[in-house]
Structures are given as structure tokens and as C-alpha cells.
mmCIF file of C-alpha atoms in Angstrom:
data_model
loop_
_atom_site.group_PDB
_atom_site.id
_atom_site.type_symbol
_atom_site.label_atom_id
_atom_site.label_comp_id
_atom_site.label_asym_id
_atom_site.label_seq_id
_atom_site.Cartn_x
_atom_site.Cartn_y
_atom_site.Cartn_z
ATOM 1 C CA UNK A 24 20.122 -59.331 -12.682
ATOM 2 C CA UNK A 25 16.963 -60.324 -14.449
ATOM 3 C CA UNK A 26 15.482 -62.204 -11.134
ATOM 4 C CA UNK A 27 16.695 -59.544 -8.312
ATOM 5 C CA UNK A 28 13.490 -57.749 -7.227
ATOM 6 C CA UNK A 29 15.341 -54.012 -6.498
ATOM 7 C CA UNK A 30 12.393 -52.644 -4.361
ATOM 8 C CA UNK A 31 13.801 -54.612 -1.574
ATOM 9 C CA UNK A 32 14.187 -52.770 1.963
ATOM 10 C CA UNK A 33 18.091 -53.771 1.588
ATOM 11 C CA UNK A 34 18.525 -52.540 -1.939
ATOM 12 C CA UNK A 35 16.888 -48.770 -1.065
ATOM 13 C CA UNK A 36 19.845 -49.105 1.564
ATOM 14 C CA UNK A 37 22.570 -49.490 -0.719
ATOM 15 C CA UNK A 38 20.835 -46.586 -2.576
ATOM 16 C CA UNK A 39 20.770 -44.267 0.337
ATOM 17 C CA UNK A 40 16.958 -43.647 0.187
ATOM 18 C CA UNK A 41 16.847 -45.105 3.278
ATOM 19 C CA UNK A 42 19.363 -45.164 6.177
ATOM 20 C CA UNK A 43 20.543 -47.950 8.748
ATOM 21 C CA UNK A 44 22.571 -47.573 11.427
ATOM 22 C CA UNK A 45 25.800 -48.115 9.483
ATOM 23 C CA UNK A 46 28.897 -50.196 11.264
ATOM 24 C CA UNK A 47 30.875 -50.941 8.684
ATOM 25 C CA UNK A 48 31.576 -50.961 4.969
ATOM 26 C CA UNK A 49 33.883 -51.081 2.212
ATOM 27 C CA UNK A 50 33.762 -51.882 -1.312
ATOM 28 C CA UNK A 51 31.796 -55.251 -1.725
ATOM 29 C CA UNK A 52 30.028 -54.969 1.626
ATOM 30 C CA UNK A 53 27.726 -52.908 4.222
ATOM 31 C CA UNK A 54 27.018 -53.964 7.946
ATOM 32 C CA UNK A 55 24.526 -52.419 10.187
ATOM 33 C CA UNK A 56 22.487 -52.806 13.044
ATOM 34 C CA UNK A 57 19.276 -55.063 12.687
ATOM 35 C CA UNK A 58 16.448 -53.060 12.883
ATOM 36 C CA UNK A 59 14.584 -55.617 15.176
ATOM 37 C CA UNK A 60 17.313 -57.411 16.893
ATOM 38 C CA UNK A 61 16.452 -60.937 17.919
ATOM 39 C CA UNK A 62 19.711 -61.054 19.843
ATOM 40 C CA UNK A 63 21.880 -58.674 22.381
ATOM 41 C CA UNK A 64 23.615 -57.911 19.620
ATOM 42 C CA UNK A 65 22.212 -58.415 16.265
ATOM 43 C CA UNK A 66 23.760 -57.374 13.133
ATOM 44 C CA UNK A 67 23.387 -57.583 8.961
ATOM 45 C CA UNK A 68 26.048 -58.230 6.692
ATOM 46 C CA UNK A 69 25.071 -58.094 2.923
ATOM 47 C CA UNK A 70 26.824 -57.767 -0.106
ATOM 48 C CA UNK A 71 26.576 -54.662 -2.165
ATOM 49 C CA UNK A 72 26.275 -56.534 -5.494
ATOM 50 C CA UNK A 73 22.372 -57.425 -6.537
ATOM 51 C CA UNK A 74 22.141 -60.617 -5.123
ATOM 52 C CA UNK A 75 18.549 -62.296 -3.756
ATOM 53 C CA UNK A 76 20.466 -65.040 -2.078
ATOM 54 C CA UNK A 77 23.277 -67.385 -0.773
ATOM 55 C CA UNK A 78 22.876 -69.656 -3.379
ATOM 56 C CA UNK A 79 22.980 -66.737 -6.401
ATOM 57 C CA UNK A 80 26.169 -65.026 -4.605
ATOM 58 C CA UNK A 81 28.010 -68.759 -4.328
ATOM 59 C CA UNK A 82 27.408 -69.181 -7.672
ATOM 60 C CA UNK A 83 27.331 -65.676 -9.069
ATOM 61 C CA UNK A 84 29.831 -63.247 -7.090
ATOM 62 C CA UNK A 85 33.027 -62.806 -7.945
ATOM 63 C CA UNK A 86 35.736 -64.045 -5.875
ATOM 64 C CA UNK A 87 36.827 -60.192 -4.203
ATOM 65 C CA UNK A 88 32.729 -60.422 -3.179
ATOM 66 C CA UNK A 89 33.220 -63.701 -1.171
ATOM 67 C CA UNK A 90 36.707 -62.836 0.066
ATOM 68 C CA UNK A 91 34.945 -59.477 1.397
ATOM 69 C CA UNK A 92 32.192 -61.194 3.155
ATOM 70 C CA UNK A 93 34.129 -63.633 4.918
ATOM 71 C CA UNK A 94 36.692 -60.826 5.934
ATOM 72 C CA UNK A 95 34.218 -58.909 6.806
ATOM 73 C CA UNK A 96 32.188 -61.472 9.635
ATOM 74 C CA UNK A 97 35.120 -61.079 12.291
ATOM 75 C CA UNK A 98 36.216 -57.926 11.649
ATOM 76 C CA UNK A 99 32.636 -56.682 12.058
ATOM 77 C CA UNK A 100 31.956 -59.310 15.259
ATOM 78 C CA UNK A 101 35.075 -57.039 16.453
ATOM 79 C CA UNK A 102 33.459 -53.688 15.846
ATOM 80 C CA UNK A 103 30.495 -54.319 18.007
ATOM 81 C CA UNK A 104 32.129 -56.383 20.413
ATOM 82 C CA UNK A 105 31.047 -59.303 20.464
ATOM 83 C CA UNK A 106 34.644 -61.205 18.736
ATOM 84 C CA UNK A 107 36.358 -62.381 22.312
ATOM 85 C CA UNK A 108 32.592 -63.789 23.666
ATOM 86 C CA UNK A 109 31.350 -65.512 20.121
ATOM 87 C CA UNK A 110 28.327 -65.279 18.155
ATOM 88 C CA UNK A 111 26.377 -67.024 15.872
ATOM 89 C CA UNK A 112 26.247 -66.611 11.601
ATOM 90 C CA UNK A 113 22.689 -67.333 9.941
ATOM 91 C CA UNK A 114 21.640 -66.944 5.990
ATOM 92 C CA UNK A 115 18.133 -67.973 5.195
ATOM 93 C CA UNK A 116 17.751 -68.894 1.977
ATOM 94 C CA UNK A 117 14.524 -68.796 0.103
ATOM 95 C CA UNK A 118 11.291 -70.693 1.237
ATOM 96 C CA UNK A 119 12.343 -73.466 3.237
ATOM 97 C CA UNK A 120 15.366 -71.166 4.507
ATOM 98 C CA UNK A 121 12.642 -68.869 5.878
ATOM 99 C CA UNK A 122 14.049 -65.664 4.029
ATOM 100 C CA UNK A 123 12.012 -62.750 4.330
ATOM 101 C CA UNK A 124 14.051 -60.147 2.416
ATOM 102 C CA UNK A 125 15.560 -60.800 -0.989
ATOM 103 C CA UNK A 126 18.882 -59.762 -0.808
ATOM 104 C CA UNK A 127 21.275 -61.835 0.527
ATOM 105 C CA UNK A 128 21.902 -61.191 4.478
ATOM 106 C CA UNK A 129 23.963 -62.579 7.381
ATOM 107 C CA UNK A 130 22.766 -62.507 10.315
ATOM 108 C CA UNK A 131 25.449 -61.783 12.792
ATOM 109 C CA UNK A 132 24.007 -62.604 16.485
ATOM 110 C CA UNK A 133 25.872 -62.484 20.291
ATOM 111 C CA UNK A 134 26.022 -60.119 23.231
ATOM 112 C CA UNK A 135 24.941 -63.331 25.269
ATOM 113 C CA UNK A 136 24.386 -66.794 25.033
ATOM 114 C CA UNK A 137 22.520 -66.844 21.280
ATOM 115 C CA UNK A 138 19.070 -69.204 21.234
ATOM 116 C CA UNK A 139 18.266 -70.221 18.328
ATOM 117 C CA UNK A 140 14.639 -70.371 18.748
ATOM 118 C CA UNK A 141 14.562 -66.928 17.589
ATOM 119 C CA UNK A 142 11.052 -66.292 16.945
ATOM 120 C CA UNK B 1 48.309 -73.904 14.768
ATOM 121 C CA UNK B 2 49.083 -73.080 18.472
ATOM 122 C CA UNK B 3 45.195 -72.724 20.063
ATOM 123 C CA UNK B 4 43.676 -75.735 17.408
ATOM 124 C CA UNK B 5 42.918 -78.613 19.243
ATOM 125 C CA UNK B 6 43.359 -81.617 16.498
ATOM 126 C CA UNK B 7 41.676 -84.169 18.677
ATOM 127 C CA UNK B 8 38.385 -83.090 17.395
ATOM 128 C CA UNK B 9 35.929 -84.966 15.381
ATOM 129 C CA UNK B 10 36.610 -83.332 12.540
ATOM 130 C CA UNK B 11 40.003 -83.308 12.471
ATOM 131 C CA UNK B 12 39.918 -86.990 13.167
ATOM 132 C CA UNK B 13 37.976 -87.305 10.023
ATOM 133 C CA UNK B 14 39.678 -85.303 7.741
ATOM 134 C CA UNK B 15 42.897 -87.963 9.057
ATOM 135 C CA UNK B 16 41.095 -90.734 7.551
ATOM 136 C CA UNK B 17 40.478 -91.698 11.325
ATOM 137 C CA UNK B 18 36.734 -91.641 10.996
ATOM 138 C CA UNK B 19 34.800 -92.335 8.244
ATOM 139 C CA UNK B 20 31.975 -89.628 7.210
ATOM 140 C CA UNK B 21 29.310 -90.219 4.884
ATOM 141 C CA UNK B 22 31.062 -87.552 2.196
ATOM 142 C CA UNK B 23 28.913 -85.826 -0.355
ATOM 143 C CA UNK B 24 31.730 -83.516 -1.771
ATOM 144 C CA UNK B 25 34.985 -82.509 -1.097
ATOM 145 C CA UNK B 26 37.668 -80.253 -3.271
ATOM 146 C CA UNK B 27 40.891 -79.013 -2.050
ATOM 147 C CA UNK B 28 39.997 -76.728 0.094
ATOM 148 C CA UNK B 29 36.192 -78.012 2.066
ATOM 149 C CA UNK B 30 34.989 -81.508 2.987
ATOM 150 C CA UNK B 31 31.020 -81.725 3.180
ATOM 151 C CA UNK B 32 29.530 -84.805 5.293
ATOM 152 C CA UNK B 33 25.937 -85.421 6.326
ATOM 153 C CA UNK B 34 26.069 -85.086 9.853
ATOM 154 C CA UNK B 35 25.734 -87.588 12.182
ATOM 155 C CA UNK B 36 22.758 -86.493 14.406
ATOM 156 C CA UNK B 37 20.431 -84.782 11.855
ATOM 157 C CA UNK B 38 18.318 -81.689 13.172
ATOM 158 C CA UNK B 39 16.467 -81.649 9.943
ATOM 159 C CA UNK B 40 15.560 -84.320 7.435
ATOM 160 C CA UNK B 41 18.536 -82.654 5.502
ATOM 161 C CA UNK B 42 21.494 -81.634 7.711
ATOM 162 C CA UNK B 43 25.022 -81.322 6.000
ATOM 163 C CA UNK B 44 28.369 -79.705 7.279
ATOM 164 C CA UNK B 45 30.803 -78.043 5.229
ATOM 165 C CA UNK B 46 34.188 -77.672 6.953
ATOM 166 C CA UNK B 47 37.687 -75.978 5.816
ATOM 167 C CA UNK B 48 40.767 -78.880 5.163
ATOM 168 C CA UNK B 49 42.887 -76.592 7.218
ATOM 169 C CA UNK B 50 43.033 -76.308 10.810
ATOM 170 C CA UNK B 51 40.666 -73.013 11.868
ATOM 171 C CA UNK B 52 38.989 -73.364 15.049
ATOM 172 C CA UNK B 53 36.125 -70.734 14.009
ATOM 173 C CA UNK B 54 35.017 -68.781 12.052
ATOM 174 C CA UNK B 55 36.889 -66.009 13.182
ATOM 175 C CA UNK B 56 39.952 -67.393 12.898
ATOM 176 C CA UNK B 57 39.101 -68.723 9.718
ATOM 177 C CA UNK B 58 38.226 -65.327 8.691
ATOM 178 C CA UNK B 59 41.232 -63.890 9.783
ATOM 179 C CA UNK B 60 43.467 -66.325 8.959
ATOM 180 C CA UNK B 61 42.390 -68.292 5.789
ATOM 181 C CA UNK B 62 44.017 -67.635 2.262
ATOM 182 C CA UNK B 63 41.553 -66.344 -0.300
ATOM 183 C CA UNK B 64 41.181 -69.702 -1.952
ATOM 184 C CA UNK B 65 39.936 -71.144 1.758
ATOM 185 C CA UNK B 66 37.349 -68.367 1.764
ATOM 186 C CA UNK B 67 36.170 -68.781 -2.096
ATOM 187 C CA UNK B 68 35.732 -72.195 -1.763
ATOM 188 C CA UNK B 69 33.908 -72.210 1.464
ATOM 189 C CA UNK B 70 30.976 -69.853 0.025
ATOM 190 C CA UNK B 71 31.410 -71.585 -3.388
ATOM 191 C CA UNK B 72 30.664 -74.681 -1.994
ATOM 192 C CA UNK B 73 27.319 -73.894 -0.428
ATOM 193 C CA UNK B 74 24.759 -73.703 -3.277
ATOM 194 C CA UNK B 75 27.116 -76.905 -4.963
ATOM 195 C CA UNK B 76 26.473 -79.047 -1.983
ATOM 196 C CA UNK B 77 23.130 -78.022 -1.858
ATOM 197 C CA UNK B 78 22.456 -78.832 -5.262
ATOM 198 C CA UNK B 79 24.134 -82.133 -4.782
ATOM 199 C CA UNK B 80 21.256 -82.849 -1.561
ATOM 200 C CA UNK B 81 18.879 -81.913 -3.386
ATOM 201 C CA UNK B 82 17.793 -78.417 -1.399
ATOM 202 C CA UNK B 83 18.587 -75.646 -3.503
ATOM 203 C CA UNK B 84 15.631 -75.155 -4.907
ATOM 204 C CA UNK B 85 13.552 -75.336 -1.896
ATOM 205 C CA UNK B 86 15.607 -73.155 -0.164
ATOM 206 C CA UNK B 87 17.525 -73.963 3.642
ATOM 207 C CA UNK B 88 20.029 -72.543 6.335
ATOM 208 C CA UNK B 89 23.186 -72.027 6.748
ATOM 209 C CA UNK B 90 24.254 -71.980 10.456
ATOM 210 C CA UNK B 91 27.641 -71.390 12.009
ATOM 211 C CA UNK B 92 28.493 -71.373 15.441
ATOM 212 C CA UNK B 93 30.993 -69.644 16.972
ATOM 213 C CA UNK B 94 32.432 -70.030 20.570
ATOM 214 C CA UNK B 95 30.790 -69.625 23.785
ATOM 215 C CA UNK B 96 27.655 -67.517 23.121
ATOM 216 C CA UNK B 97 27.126 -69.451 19.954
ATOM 217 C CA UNK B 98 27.145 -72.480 21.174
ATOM 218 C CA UNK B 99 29.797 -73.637 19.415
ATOM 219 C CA UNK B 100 30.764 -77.984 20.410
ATOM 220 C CA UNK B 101 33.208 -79.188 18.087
ATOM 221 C CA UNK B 102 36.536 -77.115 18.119
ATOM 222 C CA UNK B 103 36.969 -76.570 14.176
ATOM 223 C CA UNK B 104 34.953 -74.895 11.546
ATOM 224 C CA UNK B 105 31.721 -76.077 10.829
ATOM 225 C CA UNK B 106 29.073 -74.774 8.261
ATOM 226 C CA UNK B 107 25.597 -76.587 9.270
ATOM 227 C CA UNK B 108 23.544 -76.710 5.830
ATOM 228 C CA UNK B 109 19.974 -77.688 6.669
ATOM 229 C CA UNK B 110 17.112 -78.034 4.380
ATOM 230 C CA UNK B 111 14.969 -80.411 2.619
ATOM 231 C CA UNK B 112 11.542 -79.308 4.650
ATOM 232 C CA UNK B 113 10.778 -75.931 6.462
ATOM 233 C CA UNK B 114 13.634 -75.595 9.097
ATOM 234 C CA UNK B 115 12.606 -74.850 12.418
ATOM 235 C CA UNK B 116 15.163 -72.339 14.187
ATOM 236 C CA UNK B 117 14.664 -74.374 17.267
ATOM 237 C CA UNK B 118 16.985 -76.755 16.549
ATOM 238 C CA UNK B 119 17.211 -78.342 19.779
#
């Protein structure tokens, strides 16, 4: 897509030229550990379609994309083991969303009691 | 379902019990400004059907449930005027995410830099 910058941390991911620490993936998405957790437990979900944000995926994906993502928050939550205790599920979207990287991510936070004043 | 409470707020208002102040609803999501704003814009999105969480909505939704859901975010924040500037999308799960009302919420929150400190 014309306006996806692919020199983004999250895109040399997907392209294996650098490598998280992987929890779970499938065909439409990838989940791994946060590489500065601001939680116990502090995870990324992102889609492996070129997308710089929420709003571009809602509008953009396809509908196996969405259904994957959505599937994917409590079976990953499972994985790590945070499902039974809860969690919390952030996407910031562009400027006033505070997004830093531009490629659509969900934070996936818990391990304890989540603040939200996060830092 | 067995372990949804339908006393909530939510439920109450998608009864016709309580009156929101609706922005948007389809089939499948309602979206409401909420009633104690934690940013100058603060919407929820919410499922029609009866999901406690997002994990159970997760597991437990039909495909249409899920598309609409992540469909509906960048339409609703089109509609409030935020998705150009850019804003959060919050969801709260359970215990350690602080989760109050007993049914699936998606807090949209924009319209000015939003603080993660929500208070």
C-alpha cells in the first residue's frame, strides 16, 4: 500500500530480518513478546498484511484478517497465561493515539493488576 | 448465556431500558458516547449479543460479530470526528484489567492527545 512505510521495526519482523520472541502465529497474524514490557505480561498482536493502523485494517482488511485478530486475542491471552486472571487490549492509533510504530499493533497487557498510566 | 449477567448497564440499554446518546449502531454493535467522559471524546462500541469479555467474545462470537466489531472502529470514529487525528482503543478485560461493567465494551477515545492515565 502506497502510504505503509515498510522500514518499520514490525515489518523487518514479518520479513525475518529480525527476530522476536515468537508466541504465536498463523496465517493473518504473529504474536510475540514486547520487547520493553510495560506490564507483567506484555504482548503484540499484529496483522501480517501491510497495515499502518486500526483505522486502515477496519477499513482495508479483509474479513479472514479481522476474524484472525479477534480469534487470535484469547487464544494468545491463553498461551501466556494470563486468560483465567484478565488483561487489558490497547491500539494506538496515529498522533493523538500516541502510536509510535506504523504497523498496526495490540497491545496485549496482564500478569497483575494492569495500570494504565503506562509511561 | 449461563455466566452473562444481563442486569448490566449495557444490557439494560441495548433493552431499550436506558437511553444512550447513540452515534451508530448496525446489526451486530451499538456505539454510545459514554456517560463519564475520560477524554473530550470518549465512545464505546459494544457487541448486540450477550459476551461478557472479550474473551468470550472471542471465543464465542460468529464471524459477522467479530467483522463488525473491528469494522466499526474507524466508522465511528469518522462519525466523532477523530480519525484523522488519531485515538485509542481500550478494552478491559476482567480482574487485572480492570474490567466494571460485565459485557463487552470497546472504549474509543480521541479528539485531543489521550493521556494513558485515565483515572
Amino acid at each position: 500500500m502506497s502510504d505503509y512505510d515498510s522500514g518499520n521495526v514490525f515489518a523487518k519482523m514479518l520479513r525475518g530480518e529480525i527476530t522476536p520472541d515468537i508466541i504465536y502465529q498463523d496465517e493473518y497474524v504473529f504474536a510475540f513478546h514486547d520487547a520493553y514490557p510495560k506490564a507483567k505480561v506484555h504482548v503484540l498482536i499484529i496483522p501480517k498484511g501491510a497495515y499502518k493502523n486500526i483505522t486502515q485494517f477496519g477499513e482495508r482488511a479483509s474479513d479472514a484478517e479481522l476474524i484472525a485478530m479477534l480469534r487470535a486475542v484469547p487464544k494468545v491471552a491463553e498461551m501466556v497465561g494470563i486468560k483465567e486472571g484478565g488483561y487489558r487490549t490497547l491500539i494506538n492509533c496515529d498522533k493523538d493515539g500516541g502510536q509510535e510504530v506504523p504497523h498496526l499493533h495490540l497491545h496485549l497487557l496482564g500478569g497483575e493488576f494492569v495500570k494504565l498510566d503506562l509511561g
